[in-house]
mmCIF file of C-alpha atoms in Angstrom:
data_model
loop_
_atom_site.group_PDB
_atom_site.id
_atom_site.type_symbol
_atom_site.label_atom_id
_atom_site.label_comp_id
_atom_site.label_asym_id
_atom_site.label_seq_id
_atom_site.Cartn_x
_atom_site.Cartn_y
_atom_site.Cartn_z
ATOM 1 C CA UNK A 319 -43.988 -78.199 -70.748
ATOM 2 C CA UNK A 320 -46.661 -77.553 -73.398
ATOM 3 C CA UNK A 321 -44.176 -75.489 -75.384
ATOM 4 C CA UNK A 322 -41.526 -78.196 -75.035
ATOM 5 C CA UNK A 323 -44.041 -80.781 -76.287
ATOM 6 C CA UNK A 324 -44.782 -78.636 -79.325
ATOM 7 C CA UNK A 325 -41.083 -78.260 -80.088
ATOM 8 C CA UNK A 326 -40.556 -82.016 -79.762
ATOM 9 C CA UNK A 327 -43.511 -82.728 -82.047
ATOM 10 C CA UNK A 328 -42.138 -80.373 -84.704
ATOM 11 C CA UNK A 329 -38.704 -82.020 -84.550
ATOM 12 C CA UNK A 330 -40.059 -85.584 -84.593
ATOM 13 C CA UNK A 331 -39.460 -87.568 -87.780
ATOM 14 C CA UNK A 332 -42.436 -89.914 -87.489
ATOM 15 C CA UNK A 333 -45.086 -89.488 -90.208
ATOM 16 C CA UNK A 334 -47.874 -88.986 -87.691
ATOM 17 C CA UNK A 335 -45.913 -86.202 -85.992
ATOM 18 C CA UNK A 336 -47.101 -83.728 -88.637
ATOM 19 C CA UNK A 337 -50.542 -83.764 -87.086
ATOM 20 C CA UNK A 338 -49.116 -83.614 -83.585
ATOM 21 C CA UNK A 339 -47.047 -80.569 -84.538
ATOM 22 C CA UNK A 340 -50.089 -78.737 -85.911
ATOM 23 C CA UNK A 341 -52.214 -79.443 -82.837
ATOM 24 C CA UNK A 342 -49.539 -78.710 -80.245
ATOM 25 C CA UNK A 343 -48.388 -75.688 -82.236
ATOM 26 C CA UNK A 344 -51.772 -74.046 -81.684
ATOM 27 C CA UNK A 345 -51.359 -74.615 -77.949
ATOM 28 C CA UNK A 346 -47.785 -73.295 -77.998
ATOM 29 C CA UNK A 347 -48.872 -70.116 -79.782
ATOM 30 C CA UNK A 348 -51.468 -69.492 -77.069
ATOM 31 C CA UNK A 349 -48.821 -70.070 -74.388
ATOM 32 C CA UNK A 350 -46.438 -67.719 -76.189
ATOM 33 C CA UNK A 351 -48.937 -64.888 -76.510
ATOM 34 C CA UNK A 352 -50.080 -65.202 -72.913
ATOM 35 C CA UNK A 353 -46.499 -65.402 -71.627
ATOM 36 C CA UNK A 354 -45.367 -62.276 -73.461
ATOM 37 C CA UNK A 355 -48.376 -60.363 -72.135
ATOM 38 C CA UNK A 356 -47.965 -61.669 -68.571
ATOM 39 C CA UNK A 357 -44.246 -61.354 -67.867
ATOM 40 C CA UNK A 358 -44.133 -57.539 -67.595
ATOM 41 C CA UNK A 359 -46.772 -57.752 -64.842
ATOM 42 C CA UNK A 360 -44.670 -60.094 -62.684
ATOM 43 C CA UNK A 361 -42.947 -57.673 -60.335
ATOM 44 C CA UNK A 362 -41.093 -60.428 -58.468
ATOM 45 C CA UNK A 363 -40.138 -63.906 -59.652
ATOM 46 C CA UNK A 364 -41.444 -66.986 -57.853
ATOM 47 C CA UNK A 365 -38.381 -68.526 -56.216
ATOM 48 C CA UNK A 366 -39.608 -71.686 -54.486
ATOM 49 C CA UNK A 367 -38.742 -75.239 -55.535
ATOM 50 C CA UNK A 368 -42.009 -76.556 -56.963
ATOM 51 C CA UNK A 369 -44.238 -76.156 -60.019
ATOM 52 C CA UNK A 370 -44.493 -72.392 -60.463
ATOM 53 C CA UNK A 371 -40.788 -71.589 -60.086
ATOM 54 C CA UNK A 372 -40.331 -68.748 -62.546
ATOM 55 C CA UNK A 373 -36.770 -69.507 -63.629
ATOM 56 C CA UNK A 374 -37.541 -73.160 -64.394
ATOM 57 C CA UNK A 375 -40.666 -72.378 -66.398
ATOM 58 C CA UNK A 376 -39.252 -69.617 -68.542
ATOM 59 C CA UNK A 377 -36.013 -71.541 -69.158
ATOM 60 C CA UNK A 378 -38.088 -74.326 -70.730
ATOM 61 C CA UNK A 379 -40.004 -71.734 -72.730
ATOM 62 C CA UNK A 380 -36.781 -70.042 -73.852
ATOM 63 C CA UNK A 381 -35.541 -73.351 -75.241
ATOM 64 C CA UNK A 382 -38.844 -74.390 -76.783
ATOM 65 C CA UNK A 383 -39.711 -71.111 -78.458
ATOM 66 C CA UNK A 384 -36.186 -70.822 -79.787
ATOM 67 C CA UNK A 385 -36.756 -74.138 -81.558
ATOM 68 C CA UNK A 386 -40.225 -73.040 -82.674
ATOM 69 C CA UNK A 387 -38.915 -69.846 -84.249
ATOM 70 C CA UNK A 388 -40.679 -67.428 -81.895
ATOM 71 C CA UNK A 389 -37.910 -64.873 -81.556
ATOM 72 C CA UNK A 390 -40.307 -62.382 -79.990
ATOM 73 C CA UNK A 391 -40.901 -64.730 -77.060
ATOM 74 C CA UNK A 392 -37.199 -65.507 -76.676
ATOM 75 C CA UNK A 393 -36.332 -61.796 -76.575
ATOM 76 C CA UNK A 394 -39.080 -61.060 -74.045
ATOM 77 C CA UNK A 395 -37.869 -63.875 -71.789
ATOM 78 C CA UNK A 396 -34.303 -62.596 -71.951
ATOM 79 C CA UNK A 397 -35.334 -59.031 -71.065
ATOM 80 C CA UNK A 398 -37.505 -60.103 -68.141
ATOM 81 C CA UNK A 399 -35.031 -62.676 -66.828
ATOM 82 C CA UNK A 400 -32.346 -60.015 -66.589
ATOM 83 C CA UNK A 401 -34.839 -57.718 -64.846
ATOM 84 C CA UNK A 402 -35.752 -60.381 -62.286
ATOM 85 C CA UNK A 403 -32.366 -61.951 -61.643
ATOM 86 C CA UNK A 404 -29.569 -59.875 -63.135
ATOM 87 C CA UNK A 405 -28.587 -58.129 -59.903
ATOM 88 C CA UNK A 406 -28.745 -61.221 -57.645
ATOM 89 C CA UNK A 407 -25.632 -61.867 -55.581
ATOM 90 C CA UNK A 408 -24.376 -64.333 -52.958
ATOM 91 C CA UNK A 409 -27.332 -66.710 -52.818
ATOM 92 C CA UNK A 410 -27.671 -68.589 -49.510
ATOM 93 C CA UNK A 411 -27.570 -72.215 -50.661
ATOM 94 C CA UNK A 412 -27.626 -73.398 -47.042
ATOM 95 C CA UNK A 413 -31.341 -72.576 -46.978
ATOM 96 C CA UNK A 414 -32.085 -75.271 -49.566
ATOM 97 C CA UNK A 415 -33.946 -77.511 -49.755
ATOM 98 C CA UNK A 416 -37.394 -76.868 -48.434
ATOM 99 C CA UNK A 417 -39.354 -79.914 -47.316
ATOM 100 C CA UNK A 418 -41.048 -80.760 -50.624
ATOM 101 C CA UNK A 419 -38.806 -79.205 -53.287
ATOM 102 C CA UNK A 420 -38.220 -80.977 -56.585
ATOM 103 C CA UNK A 421 -36.273 -78.017 -57.952
ATOM 104 C CA UNK A 422 -33.334 -76.030 -56.629
ATOM 105 C CA UNK A 423 -34.242 -72.344 -56.898
ATOM 106 C CA UNK A 424 -30.543 -71.479 -56.971
ATOM 107 C CA UNK A 425 -29.685 -73.843 -59.795
ATOM 108 C CA UNK A 426 -32.815 -73.015 -61.806
ATOM 109 C CA UNK A 427 -31.890 -69.363 -61.694
ATOM 110 C CA UNK A 428 -28.265 -70.066 -62.611
ATOM 111 C CA UNK A 429 -29.388 -72.173 -65.573
ATOM 112 C CA UNK A 430 -31.834 -69.560 -66.837
ATOM 113 C CA UNK A 431 -29.177 -66.861 -66.666
ATOM 114 C CA UNK A 432 -26.782 -69.166 -68.536
ATOM 115 C CA UNK A 433 -29.291 -69.175 -71.363
ATOM 116 C CA UNK A 434 -29.960 -65.419 -71.481
ATOM 117 C CA UNK A 435 -26.602 -63.852 -70.559
ATOM 118 C CA UNK A 436 -23.873 -63.172 -73.150
ATOM 119 C CA UNK A 437 -21.196 -65.880 -72.829
ATOM 120 C CA UNK A 438 -18.478 -63.388 -71.948
ATOM 121 C CA UNK A 439 -20.566 -61.988 -69.087
ATOM 122 C CA UNK A 440 -21.981 -65.165 -67.600
ATOM 123 C CA UNK A 441 -18.939 -66.457 -65.671
ATOM 124 C CA UNK A 442 -18.768 -63.241 -63.645
ATOM 125 C CA UNK A 443 -22.506 -63.334 -62.927
ATOM 126 C CA UNK A 444 -22.344 -66.972 -61.828
ATOM 127 C CA UNK A 445 -19.328 -66.378 -59.587
ATOM 128 C CA UNK A 446 -21.116 -63.484 -57.907
ATOM 129 C CA UNK A 447 -24.418 -65.326 -57.523
ATOM 130 C CA UNK A 448 -23.034 -68.686 -56.339
ATOM 131 C CA UNK A 449 -19.506 -67.933 -55.113
ATOM 132 C CA UNK A 450 -19.215 -71.312 -53.363
ATOM 133 C CA UNK A 451 -20.694 -73.427 -56.133
ATOM 134 C CA UNK A 452 -19.133 -76.899 -56.247
ATOM 135 C CA UNK A 453 -16.645 -76.115 -53.493
ATOM 136 C CA UNK A 454 -16.043 -78.529 -50.618
ATOM 137 C CA UNK A 455 -19.181 -78.704 -48.496
ATOM 138 C CA UNK A 456 -21.543 -77.130 -51.053
ATOM 139 C CA UNK A 457 -24.987 -78.402 -50.040
ATOM 140 C CA UNK A 458 -26.170 -78.370 -53.662
ATOM 141 C CA UNK A 459 -23.984 -81.420 -54.249
ATOM 142 C CA UNK A 460 -25.714 -83.443 -51.545
ATOM 143 C CA UNK A 461 -28.369 -86.144 -51.923
ATOM 144 C CA UNK A 462 -31.647 -84.976 -50.319
ATOM 145 C CA UNK A 463 -33.076 -87.296 -47.626
ATOM 146 C CA UNK A 464 -36.532 -88.839 -48.039
ATOM 147 C CA UNK A 465 -37.933 -90.339 -44.842
ATOM 148 C CA UNK A 466 -41.263 -91.616 -46.207
ATOM 149 C CA UNK A 467 -41.259 -93.043 -49.739
ATOM 150 C CA UNK A 468 -45.084 -93.122 -49.855
ATOM 151 C CA UNK A 469 -45.675 -89.446 -49.085
ATOM 152 C CA UNK A 470 -46.525 -87.599 -52.286
ATOM 153 C CA UNK A 471 -44.885 -84.382 -51.163
ATOM 154 C CA UNK A 472 -41.824 -85.803 -49.445
ATOM 155 C CA UNK A 473 -40.853 -87.830 -52.524
ATOM 156 C CA UNK A 474 -40.450 -84.556 -54.367
ATOM 157 C CA UNK A 475 -36.967 -84.682 -52.882
ATOM 158 C CA UNK A 476 -36.136 -87.662 -55.115
ATOM 159 C CA UNK A 477 -36.898 -85.371 -58.019
ATOM 160 C CA UNK A 478 -34.688 -82.725 -56.470
ATOM 161 C CA UNK A 479 -31.714 -85.089 -56.592
ATOM 162 C CA UNK A 480 -32.327 -85.610 -60.305
ATOM 163 C CA UNK A 481 -32.972 -81.958 -61.142
ATOM 164 C CA UNK A 482 -29.841 -80.974 -59.224
ATOM 165 C CA UNK A 483 -27.892 -83.478 -61.307
ATOM 166 C CA UNK A 484 -29.394 -82.070 -64.513
ATOM 167 C CA UNK A 485 -28.725 -78.435 -63.697
ATOM 168 C CA UNK A 486 -25.270 -78.979 -62.233
ATOM 169 C CA UNK A 487 -24.259 -80.828 -65.389
ATOM 170 C CA UNK A 488 -25.519 -77.918 -67.478
ATOM 171 C CA UNK A 489 -23.412 -75.504 -65.421
ATOM 172 C CA UNK A 490 -20.304 -77.707 -65.338
ATOM 173 C CA UNK A 491 -18.631 -76.217 -68.452
ATOM 174 C CA UNK A 492 -18.512 -72.847 -66.691
ATOM 175 C CA UNK A 493 -16.584 -74.168 -63.666
ATOM 176 C CA UNK A 494 -12.927 -74.783 -62.946
ATOM 177 C CA UNK A 495 -11.350 -78.219 -63.142
ATOM 178 C CA UNK A 496 -11.661 -79.108 -59.449
ATOM 179 C CA UNK A 497 -15.269 -77.941 -59.335
ATOM 180 C CA UNK A 498 -16.059 -79.945 -62.455
ATOM 181 C CA UNK A 499 -14.653 -83.058 -60.867
ATOM 182 C CA UNK A 500 -16.811 -82.536 -57.771
ATOM 183 C CA UNK A 501 -19.896 -81.967 -59.915
ATOM 184 C CA UNK A 502 -19.214 -85.097 -61.928
ATOM 185 C CA UNK A 503 -18.860 -87.231 -58.800
ATOM 186 C CA UNK A 504 -21.805 -85.634 -57.005
ATOM 187 C CA UNK A 505 -24.229 -85.919 -59.904
ATOM 188 C CA UNK A 506 -23.386 -89.575 -60.397
ATOM 189 C CA UNK A 507 -24.239 -90.154 -56.725
ATOM 190 C CA UNK A 508 -27.464 -88.155 -56.993
ATOM 191 C CA UNK A 509 -28.706 -90.119 -59.996
ATOM 192 C CA UNK A 510 -27.655 -93.474 -58.563
ATOM 193 C CA UNK A 511 -29.448 -92.733 -55.295
ATOM 194 C CA UNK A 512 -32.796 -92.337 -57.075
ATOM 195 C CA UNK A 513 -32.598 -94.816 -59.950
ATOM 196 C CA UNK A 514 -34.505 -97.620 -58.254
ATOM 197 C CA UNK A 515 -37.310 -95.261 -57.222
ATOM 198 C CA UNK A 516 -38.143 -94.680 -60.888
ATOM 199 C CA UNK A 517 -39.172 -98.295 -61.487
ATOM 200 C CA UNK A 518 -39.415 -99.926 -58.057
ATOM 201 C CA UNK A 519 -40.642 -97.101 -55.857
ATOM 202 C CA UNK A 520 -44.106 -96.176 -54.692
ATOM 203 C CA UNK A 521 -46.523 -94.790 -57.282
ATOM 204 C CA UNK A 522 -45.952 -91.394 -55.730
ATOM 205 C CA UNK A 523 -42.481 -91.555 -57.313
ATOM 206 C CA UNK A 524 -42.807 -93.777 -60.353
ATOM 207 C CA UNK A 525 -45.460 -91.735 -62.171
ATOM 208 C CA UNK A 526 -43.296 -88.650 -62.663
ATOM 209 C CA UNK A 527 -39.618 -89.166 -61.819
ATOM 210 C CA UNK A 528 -38.667 -90.475 -65.263
ATOM 211 C CA UNK A 529 -39.017 -86.994 -66.792
ATOM 212 C CA UNK A 530 -36.390 -85.615 -64.423
ATOM 213 C CA UNK A 531 -34.213 -88.693 -64.874
ATOM 214 C CA UNK A 532 -34.151 -88.099 -68.632
ATOM 215 C CA UNK A 533 -33.099 -84.497 -68.099
ATOM 216 C CA UNK A 534 -30.312 -85.631 -65.783
ATOM 217 C CA UNK A 535 -28.853 -88.383 -67.938
ATOM 218 C CA UNK A 536 -28.981 -86.381 -71.185
ATOM 219 C CA UNK A 537 -27.734 -83.083 -69.745
ATOM 220 C CA UNK A 538 -24.099 -83.670 -70.636
ATOM 221 C CA UNK A 539 -25.103 -84.121 -74.271
ATOM 222 C CA UNK A 540 -27.292 -81.004 -74.457
#
């Protein structure tokens, strides 16, 4: 997120953004250097559905450092992502979600590989990794259930609905027509199910859900 903030500051047209870009750029450079040094030491990616999910984090960094002109970081992310995930096949989506996920490990991984895999190779990888993606009964299209709107961990599942919508919309161009139609319908339901929680929900939801809502509603234009 620090790298994404730096990229946004650099792209911002406001006069005061020049100072923001300088300050956040120093932070982004530190993140970049540490990330490049750290990734080779990560023998196994973190695959759960909360903050330290590897695929989610490095996908944001891949985007941000591409915009910041750090080709060395982008190349290192691509090499390590293929090392971690390139051979993955037939992911068991029925095991998602866990009780306090706000990310789908399956969809985060699919999105990262979309970013780092040559376009002519990605459809085959995706079909092998998620062979039932957007078919009838795919659990990734469902709206997660939240039974206590005041529980700070359980409301993560509201965020999961939004991040699923975001990531599914990013993957939609790589699917067939029927699958695209299912994704379109499912993501509209997922966003609609959580909209009121962003402004009317408990503080446990309102203080952070808007970031995922923005990702979801702008995904089709990315």
